[in-house]
PDB file of C-alpha atoms and ligand atoms in Angstrom:
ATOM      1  CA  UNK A1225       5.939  23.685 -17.671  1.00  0.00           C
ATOM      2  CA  UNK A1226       2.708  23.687 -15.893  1.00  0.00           C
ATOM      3  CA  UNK A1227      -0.574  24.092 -17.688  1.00  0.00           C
ATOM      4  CA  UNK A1228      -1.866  27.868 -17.473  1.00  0.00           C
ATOM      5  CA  UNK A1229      -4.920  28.245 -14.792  1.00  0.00           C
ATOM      6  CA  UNK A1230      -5.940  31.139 -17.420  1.00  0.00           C
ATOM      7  CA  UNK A1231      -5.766  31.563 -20.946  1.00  0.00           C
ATOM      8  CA  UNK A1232      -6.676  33.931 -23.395  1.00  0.00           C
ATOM      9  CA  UNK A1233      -6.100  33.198 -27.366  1.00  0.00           C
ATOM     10  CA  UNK A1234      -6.465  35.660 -29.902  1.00  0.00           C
ATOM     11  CA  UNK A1235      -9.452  37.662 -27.833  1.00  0.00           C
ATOM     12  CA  UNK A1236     -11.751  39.951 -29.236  1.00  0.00           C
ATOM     13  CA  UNK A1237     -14.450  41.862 -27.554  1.00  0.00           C
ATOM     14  CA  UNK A1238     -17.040  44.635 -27.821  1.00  0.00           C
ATOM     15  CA  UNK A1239     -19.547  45.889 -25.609  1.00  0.00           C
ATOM     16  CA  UNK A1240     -23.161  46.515 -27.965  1.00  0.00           C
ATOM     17  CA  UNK A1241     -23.424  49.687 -29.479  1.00  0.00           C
ATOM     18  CA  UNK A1242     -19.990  50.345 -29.198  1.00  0.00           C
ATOM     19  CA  UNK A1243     -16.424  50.086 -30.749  1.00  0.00           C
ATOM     20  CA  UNK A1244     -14.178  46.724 -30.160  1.00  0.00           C
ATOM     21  CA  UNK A1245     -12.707  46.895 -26.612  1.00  0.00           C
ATOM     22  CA  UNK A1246      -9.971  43.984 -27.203  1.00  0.00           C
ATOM     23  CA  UNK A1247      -9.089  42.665 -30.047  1.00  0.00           C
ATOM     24  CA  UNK A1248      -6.249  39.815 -30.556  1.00  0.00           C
ATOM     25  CA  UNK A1249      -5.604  39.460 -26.866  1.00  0.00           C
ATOM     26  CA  UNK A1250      -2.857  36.835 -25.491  1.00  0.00           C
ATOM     27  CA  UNK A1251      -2.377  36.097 -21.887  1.00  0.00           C
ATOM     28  CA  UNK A1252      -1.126  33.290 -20.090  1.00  0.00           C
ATOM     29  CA  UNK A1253      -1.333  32.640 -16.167  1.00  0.00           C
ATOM     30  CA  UNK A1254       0.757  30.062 -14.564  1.00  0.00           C
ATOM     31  CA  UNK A1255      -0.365  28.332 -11.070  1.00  0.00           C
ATOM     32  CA  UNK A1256       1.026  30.371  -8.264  1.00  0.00           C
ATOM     33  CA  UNK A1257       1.422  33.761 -10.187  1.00  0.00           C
ATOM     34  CA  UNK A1258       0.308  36.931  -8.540  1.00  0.00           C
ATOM     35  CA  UNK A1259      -0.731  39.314 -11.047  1.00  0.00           C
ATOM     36  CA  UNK A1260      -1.888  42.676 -10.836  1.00  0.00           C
ATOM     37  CA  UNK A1261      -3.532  44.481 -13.948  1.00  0.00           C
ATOM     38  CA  UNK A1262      -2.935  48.285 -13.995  1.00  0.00           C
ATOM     39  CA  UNK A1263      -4.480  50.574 -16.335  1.00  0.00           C
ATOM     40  CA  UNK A1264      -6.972  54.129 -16.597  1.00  0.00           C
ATOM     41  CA  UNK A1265     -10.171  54.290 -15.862  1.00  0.00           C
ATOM     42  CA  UNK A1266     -12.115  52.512 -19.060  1.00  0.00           C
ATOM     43  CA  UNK A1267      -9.179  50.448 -19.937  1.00  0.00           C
ATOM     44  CA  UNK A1268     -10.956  47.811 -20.118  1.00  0.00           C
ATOM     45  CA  UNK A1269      -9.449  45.687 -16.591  1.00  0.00           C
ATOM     46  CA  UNK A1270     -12.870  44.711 -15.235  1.00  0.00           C
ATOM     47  CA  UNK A1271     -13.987  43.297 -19.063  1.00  0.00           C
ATOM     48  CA  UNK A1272     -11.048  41.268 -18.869  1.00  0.00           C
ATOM     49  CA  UNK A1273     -11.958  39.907 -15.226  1.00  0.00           C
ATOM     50  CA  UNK A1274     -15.396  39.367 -16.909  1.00  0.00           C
ATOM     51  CA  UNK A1275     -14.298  37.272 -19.409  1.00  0.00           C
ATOM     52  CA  UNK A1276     -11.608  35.473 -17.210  1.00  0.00           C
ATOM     53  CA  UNK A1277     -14.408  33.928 -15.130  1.00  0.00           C
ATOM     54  CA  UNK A1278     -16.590  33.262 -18.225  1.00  0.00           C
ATOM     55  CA  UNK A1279     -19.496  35.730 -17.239  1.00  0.00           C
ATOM     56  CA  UNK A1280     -18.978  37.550 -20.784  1.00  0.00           C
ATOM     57  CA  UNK A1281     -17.631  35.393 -23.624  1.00  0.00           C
ATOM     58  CA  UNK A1282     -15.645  36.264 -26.072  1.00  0.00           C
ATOM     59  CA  UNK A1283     -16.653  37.443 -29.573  1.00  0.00           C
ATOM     60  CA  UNK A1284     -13.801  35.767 -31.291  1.00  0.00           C
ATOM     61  CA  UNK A1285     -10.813  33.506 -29.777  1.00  0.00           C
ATOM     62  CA  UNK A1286     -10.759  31.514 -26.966  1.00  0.00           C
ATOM     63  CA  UNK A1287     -10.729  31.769 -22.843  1.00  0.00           C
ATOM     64  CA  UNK A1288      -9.668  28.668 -20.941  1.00  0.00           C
ATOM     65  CA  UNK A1289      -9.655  28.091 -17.297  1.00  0.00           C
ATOM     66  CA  UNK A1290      -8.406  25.656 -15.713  1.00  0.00           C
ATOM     67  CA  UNK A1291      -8.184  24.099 -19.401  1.00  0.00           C
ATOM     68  CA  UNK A1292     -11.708  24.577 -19.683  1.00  0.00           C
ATOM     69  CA  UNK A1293     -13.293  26.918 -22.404  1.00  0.00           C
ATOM     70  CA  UNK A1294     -15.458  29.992 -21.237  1.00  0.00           C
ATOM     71  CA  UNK A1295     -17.581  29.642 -24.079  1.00  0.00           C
ATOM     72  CA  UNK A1296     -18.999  25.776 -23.775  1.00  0.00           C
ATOM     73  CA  UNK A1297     -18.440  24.834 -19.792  1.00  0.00           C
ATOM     74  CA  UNK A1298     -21.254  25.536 -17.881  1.00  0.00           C
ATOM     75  CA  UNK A1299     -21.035  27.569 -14.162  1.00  0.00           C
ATOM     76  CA  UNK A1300     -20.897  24.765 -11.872  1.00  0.00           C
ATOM     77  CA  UNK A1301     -17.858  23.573 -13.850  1.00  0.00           C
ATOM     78  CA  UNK A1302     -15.900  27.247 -13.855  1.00  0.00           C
ATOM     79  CA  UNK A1303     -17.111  27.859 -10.440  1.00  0.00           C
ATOM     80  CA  UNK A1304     -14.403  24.932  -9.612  1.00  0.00           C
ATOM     81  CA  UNK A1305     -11.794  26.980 -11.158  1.00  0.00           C
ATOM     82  CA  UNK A1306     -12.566  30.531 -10.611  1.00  0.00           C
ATOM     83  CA  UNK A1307     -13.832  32.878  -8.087  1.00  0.00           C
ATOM     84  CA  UNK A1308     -14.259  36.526  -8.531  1.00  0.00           C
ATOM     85  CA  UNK A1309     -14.705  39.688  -5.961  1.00  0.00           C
ATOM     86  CA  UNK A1310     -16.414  42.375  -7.965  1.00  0.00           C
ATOM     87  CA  UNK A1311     -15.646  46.122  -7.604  1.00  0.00           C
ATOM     88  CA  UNK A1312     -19.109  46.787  -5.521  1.00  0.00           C
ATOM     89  CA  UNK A1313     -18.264  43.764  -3.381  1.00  0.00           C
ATOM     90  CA  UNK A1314     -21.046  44.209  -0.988  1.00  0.00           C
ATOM     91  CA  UNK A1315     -23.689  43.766  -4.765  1.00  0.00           C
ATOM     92  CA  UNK A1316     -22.226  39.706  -4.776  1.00  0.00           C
ATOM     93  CA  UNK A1317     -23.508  39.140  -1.392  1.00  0.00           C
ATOM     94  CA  UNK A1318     -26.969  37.070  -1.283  1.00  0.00           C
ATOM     95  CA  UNK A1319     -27.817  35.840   2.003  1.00  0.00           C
ATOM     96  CA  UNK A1320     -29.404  36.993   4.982  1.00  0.00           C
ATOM     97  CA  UNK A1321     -26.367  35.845   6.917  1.00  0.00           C
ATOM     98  CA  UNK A1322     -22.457  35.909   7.031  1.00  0.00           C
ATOM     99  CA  UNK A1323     -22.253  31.898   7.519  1.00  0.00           C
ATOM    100  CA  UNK A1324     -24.834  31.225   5.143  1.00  0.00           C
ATOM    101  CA  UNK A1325     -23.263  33.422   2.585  1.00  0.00           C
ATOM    102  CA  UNK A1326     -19.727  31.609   3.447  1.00  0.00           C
ATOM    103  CA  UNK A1327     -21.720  28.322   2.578  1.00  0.00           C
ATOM    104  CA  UNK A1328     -23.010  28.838  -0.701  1.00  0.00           C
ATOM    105  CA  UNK A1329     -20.481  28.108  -2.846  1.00  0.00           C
ATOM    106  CA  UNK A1330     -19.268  24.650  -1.176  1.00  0.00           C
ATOM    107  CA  UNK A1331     -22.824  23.474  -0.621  1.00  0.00           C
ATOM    108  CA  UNK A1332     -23.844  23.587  -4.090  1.00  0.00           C
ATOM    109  CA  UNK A1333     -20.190  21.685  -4.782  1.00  0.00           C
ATOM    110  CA  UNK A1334     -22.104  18.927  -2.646  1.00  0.00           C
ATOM    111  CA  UNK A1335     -19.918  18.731  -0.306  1.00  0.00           C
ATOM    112  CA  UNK A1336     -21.185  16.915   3.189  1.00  0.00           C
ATOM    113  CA  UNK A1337     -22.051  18.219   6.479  1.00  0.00           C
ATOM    114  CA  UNK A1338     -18.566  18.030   8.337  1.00  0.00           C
ATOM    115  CA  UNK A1339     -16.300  18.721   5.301  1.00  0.00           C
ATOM    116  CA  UNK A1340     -18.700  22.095   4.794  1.00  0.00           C
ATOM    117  CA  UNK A1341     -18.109  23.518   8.746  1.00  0.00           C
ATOM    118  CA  UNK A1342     -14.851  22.826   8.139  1.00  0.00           C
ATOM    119  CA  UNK A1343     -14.524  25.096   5.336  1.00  0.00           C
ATOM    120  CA  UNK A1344     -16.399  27.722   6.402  1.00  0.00           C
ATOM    121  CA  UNK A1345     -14.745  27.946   9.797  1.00  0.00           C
ATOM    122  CA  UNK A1346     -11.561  28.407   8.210  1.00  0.00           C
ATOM    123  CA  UNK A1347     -12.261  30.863   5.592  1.00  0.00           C
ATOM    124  CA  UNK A1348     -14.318  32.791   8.551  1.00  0.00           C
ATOM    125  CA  UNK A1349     -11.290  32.493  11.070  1.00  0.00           C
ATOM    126  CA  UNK A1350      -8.600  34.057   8.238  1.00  0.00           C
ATOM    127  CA  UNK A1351     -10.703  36.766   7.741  1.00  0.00           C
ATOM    128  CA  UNK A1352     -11.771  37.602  11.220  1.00  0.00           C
ATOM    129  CA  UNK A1353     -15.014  36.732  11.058  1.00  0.00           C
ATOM    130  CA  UNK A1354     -15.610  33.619  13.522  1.00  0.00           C
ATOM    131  CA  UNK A1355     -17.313  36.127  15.990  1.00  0.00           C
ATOM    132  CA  UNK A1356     -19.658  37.857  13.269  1.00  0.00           C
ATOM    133  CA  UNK A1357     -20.828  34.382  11.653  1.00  0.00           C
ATOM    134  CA  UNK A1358     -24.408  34.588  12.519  1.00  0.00           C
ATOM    135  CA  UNK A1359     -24.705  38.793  12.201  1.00  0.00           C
ATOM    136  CA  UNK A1360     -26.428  39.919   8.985  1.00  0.00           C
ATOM    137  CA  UNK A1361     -24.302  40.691   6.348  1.00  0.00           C
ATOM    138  CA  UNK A1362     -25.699  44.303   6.010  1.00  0.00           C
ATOM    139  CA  UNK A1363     -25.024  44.694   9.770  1.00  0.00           C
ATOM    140  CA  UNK A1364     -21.237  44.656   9.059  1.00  0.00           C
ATOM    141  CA  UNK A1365     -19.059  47.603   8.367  1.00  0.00           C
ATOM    142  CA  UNK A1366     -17.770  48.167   4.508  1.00  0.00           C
ATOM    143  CA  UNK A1367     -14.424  46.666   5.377  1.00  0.00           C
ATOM    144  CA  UNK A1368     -16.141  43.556   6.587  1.00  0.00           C
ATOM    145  CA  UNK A1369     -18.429  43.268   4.091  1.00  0.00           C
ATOM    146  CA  UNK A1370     -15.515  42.791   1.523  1.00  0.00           C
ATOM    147  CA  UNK A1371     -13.781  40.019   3.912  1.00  0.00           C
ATOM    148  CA  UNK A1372     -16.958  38.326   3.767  1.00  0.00           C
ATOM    149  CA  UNK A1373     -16.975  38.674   0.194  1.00  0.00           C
ATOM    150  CA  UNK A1374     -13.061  37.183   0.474  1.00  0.00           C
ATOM    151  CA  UNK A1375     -14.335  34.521   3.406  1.00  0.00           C
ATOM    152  CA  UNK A1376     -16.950  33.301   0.681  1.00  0.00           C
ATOM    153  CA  UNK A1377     -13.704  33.173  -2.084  1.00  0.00           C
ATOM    154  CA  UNK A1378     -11.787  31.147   0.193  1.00  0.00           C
ATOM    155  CA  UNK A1379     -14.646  29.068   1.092  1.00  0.00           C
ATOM    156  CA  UNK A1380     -14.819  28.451  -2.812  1.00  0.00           C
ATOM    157  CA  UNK A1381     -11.616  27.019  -3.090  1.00  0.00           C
ATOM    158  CA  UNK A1382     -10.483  27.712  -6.597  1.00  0.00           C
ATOM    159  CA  UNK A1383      -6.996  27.852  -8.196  1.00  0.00           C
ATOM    160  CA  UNK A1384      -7.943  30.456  -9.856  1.00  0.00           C
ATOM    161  CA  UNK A1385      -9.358  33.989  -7.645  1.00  0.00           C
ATOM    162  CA  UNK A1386      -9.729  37.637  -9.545  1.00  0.00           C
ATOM    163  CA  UNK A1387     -10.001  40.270  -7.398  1.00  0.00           C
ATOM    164  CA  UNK A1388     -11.271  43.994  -8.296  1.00  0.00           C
ATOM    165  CA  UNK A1389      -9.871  46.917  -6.012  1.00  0.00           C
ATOM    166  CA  UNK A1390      -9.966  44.515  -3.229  1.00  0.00           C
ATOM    167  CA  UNK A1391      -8.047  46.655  -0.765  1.00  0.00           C
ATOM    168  CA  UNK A1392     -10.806  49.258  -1.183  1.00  0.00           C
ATOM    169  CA  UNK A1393     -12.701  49.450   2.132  1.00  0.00           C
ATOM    170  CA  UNK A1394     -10.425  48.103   4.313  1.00  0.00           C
ATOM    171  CA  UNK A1395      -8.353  50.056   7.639  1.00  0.00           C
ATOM    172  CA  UNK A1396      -5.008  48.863   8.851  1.00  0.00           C
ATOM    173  CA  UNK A1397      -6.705  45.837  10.639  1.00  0.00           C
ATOM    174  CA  UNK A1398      -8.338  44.495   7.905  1.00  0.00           C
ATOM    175  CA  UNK A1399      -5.254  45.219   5.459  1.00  0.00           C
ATOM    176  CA  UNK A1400      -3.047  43.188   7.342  1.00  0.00           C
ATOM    177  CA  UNK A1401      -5.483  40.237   7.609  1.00  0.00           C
ATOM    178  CA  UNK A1402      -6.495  40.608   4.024  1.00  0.00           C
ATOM    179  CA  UNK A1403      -2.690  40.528   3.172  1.00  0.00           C
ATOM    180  CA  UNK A1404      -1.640  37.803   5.337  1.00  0.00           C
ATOM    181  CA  UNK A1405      -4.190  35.868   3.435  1.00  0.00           C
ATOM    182  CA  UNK A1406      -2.926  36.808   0.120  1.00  0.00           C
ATOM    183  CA  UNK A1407       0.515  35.628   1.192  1.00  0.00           C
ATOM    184  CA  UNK A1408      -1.220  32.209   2.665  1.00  0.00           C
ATOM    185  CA  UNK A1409      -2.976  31.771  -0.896  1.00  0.00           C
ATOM    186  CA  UNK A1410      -0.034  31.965  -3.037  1.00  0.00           C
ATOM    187  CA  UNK A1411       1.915  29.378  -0.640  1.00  0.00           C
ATOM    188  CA  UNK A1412      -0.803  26.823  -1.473  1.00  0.00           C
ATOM    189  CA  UNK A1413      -0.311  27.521  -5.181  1.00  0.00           C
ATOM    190  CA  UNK A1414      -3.206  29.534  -6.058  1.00  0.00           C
ATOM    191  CA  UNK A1415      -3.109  31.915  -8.906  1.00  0.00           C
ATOM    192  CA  UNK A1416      -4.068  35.356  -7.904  1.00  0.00           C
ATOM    193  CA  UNK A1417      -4.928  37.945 -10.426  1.00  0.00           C
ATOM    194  CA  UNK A1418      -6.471  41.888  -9.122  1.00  0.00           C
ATOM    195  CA  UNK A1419      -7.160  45.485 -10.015  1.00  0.00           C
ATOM    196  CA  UNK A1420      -5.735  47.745  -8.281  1.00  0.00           C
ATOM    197  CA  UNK A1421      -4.746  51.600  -8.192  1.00  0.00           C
ATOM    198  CA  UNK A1422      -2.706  51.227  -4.937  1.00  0.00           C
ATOM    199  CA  UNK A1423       1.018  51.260  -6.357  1.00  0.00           C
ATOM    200  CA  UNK A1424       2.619  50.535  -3.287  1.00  0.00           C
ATOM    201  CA  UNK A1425       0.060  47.710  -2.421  1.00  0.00           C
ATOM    202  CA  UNK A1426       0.931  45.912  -5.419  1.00  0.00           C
ATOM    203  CA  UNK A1427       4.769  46.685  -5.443  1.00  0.00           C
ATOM    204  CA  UNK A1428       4.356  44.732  -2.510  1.00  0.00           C
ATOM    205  CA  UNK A1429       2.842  41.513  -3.568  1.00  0.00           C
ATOM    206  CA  UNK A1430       2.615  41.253  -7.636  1.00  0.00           C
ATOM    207  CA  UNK A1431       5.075  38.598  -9.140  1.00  0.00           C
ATOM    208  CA  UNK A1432       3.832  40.626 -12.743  1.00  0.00           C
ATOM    209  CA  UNK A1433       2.119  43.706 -13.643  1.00  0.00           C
ATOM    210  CA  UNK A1434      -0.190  43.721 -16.851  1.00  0.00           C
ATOM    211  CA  UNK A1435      -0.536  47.466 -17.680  1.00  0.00           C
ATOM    212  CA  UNK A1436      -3.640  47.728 -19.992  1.00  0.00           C
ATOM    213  CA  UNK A1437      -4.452  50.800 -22.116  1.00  0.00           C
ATOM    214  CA  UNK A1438      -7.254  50.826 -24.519  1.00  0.00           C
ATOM    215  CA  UNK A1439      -8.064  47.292 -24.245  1.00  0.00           C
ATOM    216  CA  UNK A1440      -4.378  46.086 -25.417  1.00  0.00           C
ATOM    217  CA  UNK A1441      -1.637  45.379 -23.008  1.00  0.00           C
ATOM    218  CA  UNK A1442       1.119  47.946 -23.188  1.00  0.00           C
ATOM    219  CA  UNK A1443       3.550  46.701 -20.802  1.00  0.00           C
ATOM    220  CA  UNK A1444       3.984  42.825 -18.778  1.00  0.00           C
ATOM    221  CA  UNK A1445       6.302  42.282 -16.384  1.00  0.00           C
ATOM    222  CA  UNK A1446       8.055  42.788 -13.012  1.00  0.00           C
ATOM    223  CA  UNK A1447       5.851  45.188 -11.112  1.00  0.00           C
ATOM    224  CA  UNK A1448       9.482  47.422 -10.429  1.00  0.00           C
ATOM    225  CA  UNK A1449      10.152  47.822 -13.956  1.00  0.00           C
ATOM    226  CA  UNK A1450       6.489  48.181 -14.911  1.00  0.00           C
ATOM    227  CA  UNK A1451       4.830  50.357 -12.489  1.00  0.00           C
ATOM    228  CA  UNK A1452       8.059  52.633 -12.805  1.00  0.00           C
ATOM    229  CA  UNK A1453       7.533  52.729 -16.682  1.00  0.00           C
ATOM    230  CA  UNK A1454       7.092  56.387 -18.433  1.00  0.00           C
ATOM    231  CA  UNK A1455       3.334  55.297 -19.590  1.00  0.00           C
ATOM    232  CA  UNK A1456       2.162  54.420 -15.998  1.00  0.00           C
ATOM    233  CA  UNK A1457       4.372  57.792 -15.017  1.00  0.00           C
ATOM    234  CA  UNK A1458       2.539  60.545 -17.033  1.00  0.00           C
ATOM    235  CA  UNK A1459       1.412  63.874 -15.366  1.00  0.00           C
ATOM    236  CA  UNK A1460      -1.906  63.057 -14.469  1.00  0.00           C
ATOM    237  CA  UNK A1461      -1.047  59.271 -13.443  1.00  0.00           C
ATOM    238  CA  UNK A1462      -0.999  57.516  -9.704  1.00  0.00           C
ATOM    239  CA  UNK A1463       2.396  58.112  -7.761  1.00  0.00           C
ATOM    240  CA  UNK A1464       4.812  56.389  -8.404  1.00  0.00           C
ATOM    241  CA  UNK A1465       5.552  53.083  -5.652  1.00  0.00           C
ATOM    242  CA  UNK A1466       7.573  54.666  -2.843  1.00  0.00           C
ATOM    243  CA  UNK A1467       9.988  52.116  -2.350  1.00  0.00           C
ATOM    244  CA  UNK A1468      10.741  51.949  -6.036  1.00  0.00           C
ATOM    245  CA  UNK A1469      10.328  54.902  -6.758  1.00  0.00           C
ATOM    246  CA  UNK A1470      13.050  55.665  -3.944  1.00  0.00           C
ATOM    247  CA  UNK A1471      15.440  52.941  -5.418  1.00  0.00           C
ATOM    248  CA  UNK A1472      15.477  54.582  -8.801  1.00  0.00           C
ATOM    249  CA  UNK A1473      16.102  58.443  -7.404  1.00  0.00           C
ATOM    250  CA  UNK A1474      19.401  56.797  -5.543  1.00  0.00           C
ATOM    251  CA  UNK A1475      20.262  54.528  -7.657  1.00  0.00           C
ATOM    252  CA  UNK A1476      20.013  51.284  -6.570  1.00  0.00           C
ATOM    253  CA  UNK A1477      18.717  47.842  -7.729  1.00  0.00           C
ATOM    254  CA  UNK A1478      15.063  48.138  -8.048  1.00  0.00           C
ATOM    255  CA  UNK A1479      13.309  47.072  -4.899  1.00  0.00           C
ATOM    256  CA  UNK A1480       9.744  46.747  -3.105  1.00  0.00           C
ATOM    257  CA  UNK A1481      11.333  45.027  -0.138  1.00  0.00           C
ATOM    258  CA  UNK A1482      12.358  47.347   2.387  1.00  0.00           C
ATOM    259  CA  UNK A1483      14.690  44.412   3.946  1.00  0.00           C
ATOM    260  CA  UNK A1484      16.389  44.170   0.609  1.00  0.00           C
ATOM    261  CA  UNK A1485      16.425  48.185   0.339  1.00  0.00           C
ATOM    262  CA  UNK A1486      17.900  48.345   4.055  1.00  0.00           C
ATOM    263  CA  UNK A1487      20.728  45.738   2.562  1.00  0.00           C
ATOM    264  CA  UNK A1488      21.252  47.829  -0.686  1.00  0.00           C
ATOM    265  CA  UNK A1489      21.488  51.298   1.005  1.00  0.00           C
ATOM    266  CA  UNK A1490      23.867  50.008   3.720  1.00  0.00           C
ATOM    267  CA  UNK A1491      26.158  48.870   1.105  1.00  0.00           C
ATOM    268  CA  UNK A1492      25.915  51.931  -0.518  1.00  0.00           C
ATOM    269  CA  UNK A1493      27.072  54.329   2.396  1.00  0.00           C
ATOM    270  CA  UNK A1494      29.857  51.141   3.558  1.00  0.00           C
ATOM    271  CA  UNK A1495      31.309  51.828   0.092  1.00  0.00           C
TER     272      UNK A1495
HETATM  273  N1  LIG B2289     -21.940  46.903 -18.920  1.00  0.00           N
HETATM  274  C1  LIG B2289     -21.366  47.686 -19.859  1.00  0.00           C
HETATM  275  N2  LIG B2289     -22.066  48.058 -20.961  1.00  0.00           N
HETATM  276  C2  LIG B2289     -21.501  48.835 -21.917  1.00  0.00           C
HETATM  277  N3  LIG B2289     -20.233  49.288 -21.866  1.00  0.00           N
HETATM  278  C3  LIG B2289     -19.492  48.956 -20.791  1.00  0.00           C
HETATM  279  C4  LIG B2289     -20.019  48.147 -19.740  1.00  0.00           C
HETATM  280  N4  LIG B2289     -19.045  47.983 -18.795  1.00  0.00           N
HETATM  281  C5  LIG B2289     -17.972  48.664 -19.245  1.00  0.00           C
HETATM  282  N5  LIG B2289     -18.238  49.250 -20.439  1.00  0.00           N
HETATM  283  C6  LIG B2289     -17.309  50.080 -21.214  1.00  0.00           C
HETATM  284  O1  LIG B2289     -16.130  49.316 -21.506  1.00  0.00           O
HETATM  285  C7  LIG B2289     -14.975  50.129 -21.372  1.00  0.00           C
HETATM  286  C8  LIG B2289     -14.034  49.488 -20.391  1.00  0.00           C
HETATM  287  O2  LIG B2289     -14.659  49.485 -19.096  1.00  0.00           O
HETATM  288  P1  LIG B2289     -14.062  48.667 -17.861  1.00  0.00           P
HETATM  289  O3  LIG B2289     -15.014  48.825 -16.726  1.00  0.00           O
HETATM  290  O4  LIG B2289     -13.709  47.295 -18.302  1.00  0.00           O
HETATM  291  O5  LIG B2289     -12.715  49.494 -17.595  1.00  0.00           O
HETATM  292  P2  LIG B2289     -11.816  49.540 -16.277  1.00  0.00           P
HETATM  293  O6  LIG B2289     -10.414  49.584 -16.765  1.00  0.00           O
HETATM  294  O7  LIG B2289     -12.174  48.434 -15.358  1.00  0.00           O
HETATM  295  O8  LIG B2289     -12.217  50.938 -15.634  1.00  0.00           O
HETATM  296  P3  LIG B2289     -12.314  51.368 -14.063  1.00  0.00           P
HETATM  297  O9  LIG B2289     -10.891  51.498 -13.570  1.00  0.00           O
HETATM  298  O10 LIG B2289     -13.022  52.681 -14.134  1.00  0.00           O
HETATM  299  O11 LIG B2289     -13.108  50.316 -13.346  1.00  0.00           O
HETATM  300  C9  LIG B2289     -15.447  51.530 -20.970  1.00  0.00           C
HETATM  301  O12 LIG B2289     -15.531  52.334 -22.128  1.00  0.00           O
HETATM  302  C10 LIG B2289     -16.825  51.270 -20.384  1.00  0.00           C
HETATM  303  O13 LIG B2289     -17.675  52.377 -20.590  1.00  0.00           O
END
């Protein structure tokens, strides 16, 4: 089996001045998994990001990314393995332009002239950014802002990317181009992890759904099975996916595919 790009052993963590957040925490992320982590507000999903990327450390067990432990490798090392979009994407950008801030990460990797255009040309072409290259970043619209924020991700070049509510500022345009990526990324065997509160968005792409409560995990698994579970369900929860939500109200095998739905509620009214 291939060695997990993530790891979490036995993790315990508090914020100061307050009581333990996780405690005894097990995960395991395989190359090429797309995860989405599910949970209230104050579950604890953007601690757990924090500590995935080894920007908070664990008060007892062990991270590992890429094999590499949170608590002794230093950035330059982790920032090979793991790239993170924060919440507030627009508070991670730091230069005074869009190719500049596509740059940063692959410059200080050393890498030389020609290899670095190439990488930021691509990561600015799949997010639709060629034209805007040289505009400041504050000069583009909140939608933009975050593809920039993705544009400097893919520019990184990690196995390993965390994303928090990246669908957040984004219209139809920018959805689809931020999507086509995320279906590029997992073809080249990247493991994708984010936080999300769209149900439908991540019926559509999540291999697995971590549904954190409390700082424990209280359901892992298909997203069908978990986003449709009574605990993500209660009265004052986020609707229910449509598609699967649809599937279980008729019936039928538990789909976020509306090609396989099509195929399942044709057979249904051939008999
Ligand atoms: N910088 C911080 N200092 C102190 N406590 C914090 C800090 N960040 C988060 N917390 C606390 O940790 C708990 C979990 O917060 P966290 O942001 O991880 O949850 P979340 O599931 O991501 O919530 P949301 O969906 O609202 O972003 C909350 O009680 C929060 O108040």
């Amino acid at each position: 089996m291939a060695e997990p790009v993530l790891q979490f052993r036995d993790v315990a963590f508090a914020w100061p001045d307050a009581a333990p957040l996780l405690s005894g925490l097990n995960l395991s992320v395989a190359p090429g998994e797309c995860l989405a982590l599910v949970g209230r507000n104050g579950a604890g999903k953007s601690t757990l990001f924090k500590l995935a990327c080894g920007l908070l450390k664990p008060a007892a067990g062990q991270v590992t990314v890429g094999g590499l432990d949170t608590a002794q490798a230093r950035a330059p090392q982790l920032a090979r393995q793991v790239a993170l979009m924060f919440q507030e994407a627009e508070r991670q950008i730091c230069h005074d332009q869009v190719e500049a801030e596509v740059a940063f990460a692959p410059r200080l990797a050393g890498l030389d002239a020609s290899e670095l255009a190439l990488k930021v040309a691509r990561a600015l072409e799949l997010t639709g950014l060629a034209g805007r290259a040289r505009c400041h970043p504050f000069d583009l619209n909140a939608g933009e802002r975050r593809l920039l924020t993705l544009a400097a991700l893919i520019a990184q070049d990690t196995p390993l990317i965390l994303l928090d509510e990246p669908t957040r500022d984004f219209d139809a345009a920018q959805l689809a181009c931020f999507e086509a990526w995320l279906t590029l990324a997992r073809s080249e065997g990247r493991a994708l992890l984010f936080i999300s509160h769209d149900l439908d968005f991540i019926a559509r792409h999540a291999s697995r759904v971590l549904h954190l409560d409390g700082g424990a995990i209280v359901a892992d698994g298909p997203s069908c099975r978990v986003l449709l579970h009574p605990a993500l369900q209660a009265p004052d929860a986020l609707p229910a996916p449509t598609l699967p939500a649809l599937c279980q109200a008729l019936g039928l095998p538990p789909t976020a595919d509306a090609d396989a739905f099509d195929a399942a509620w044709l057979a249904r009214l051939r008999g």
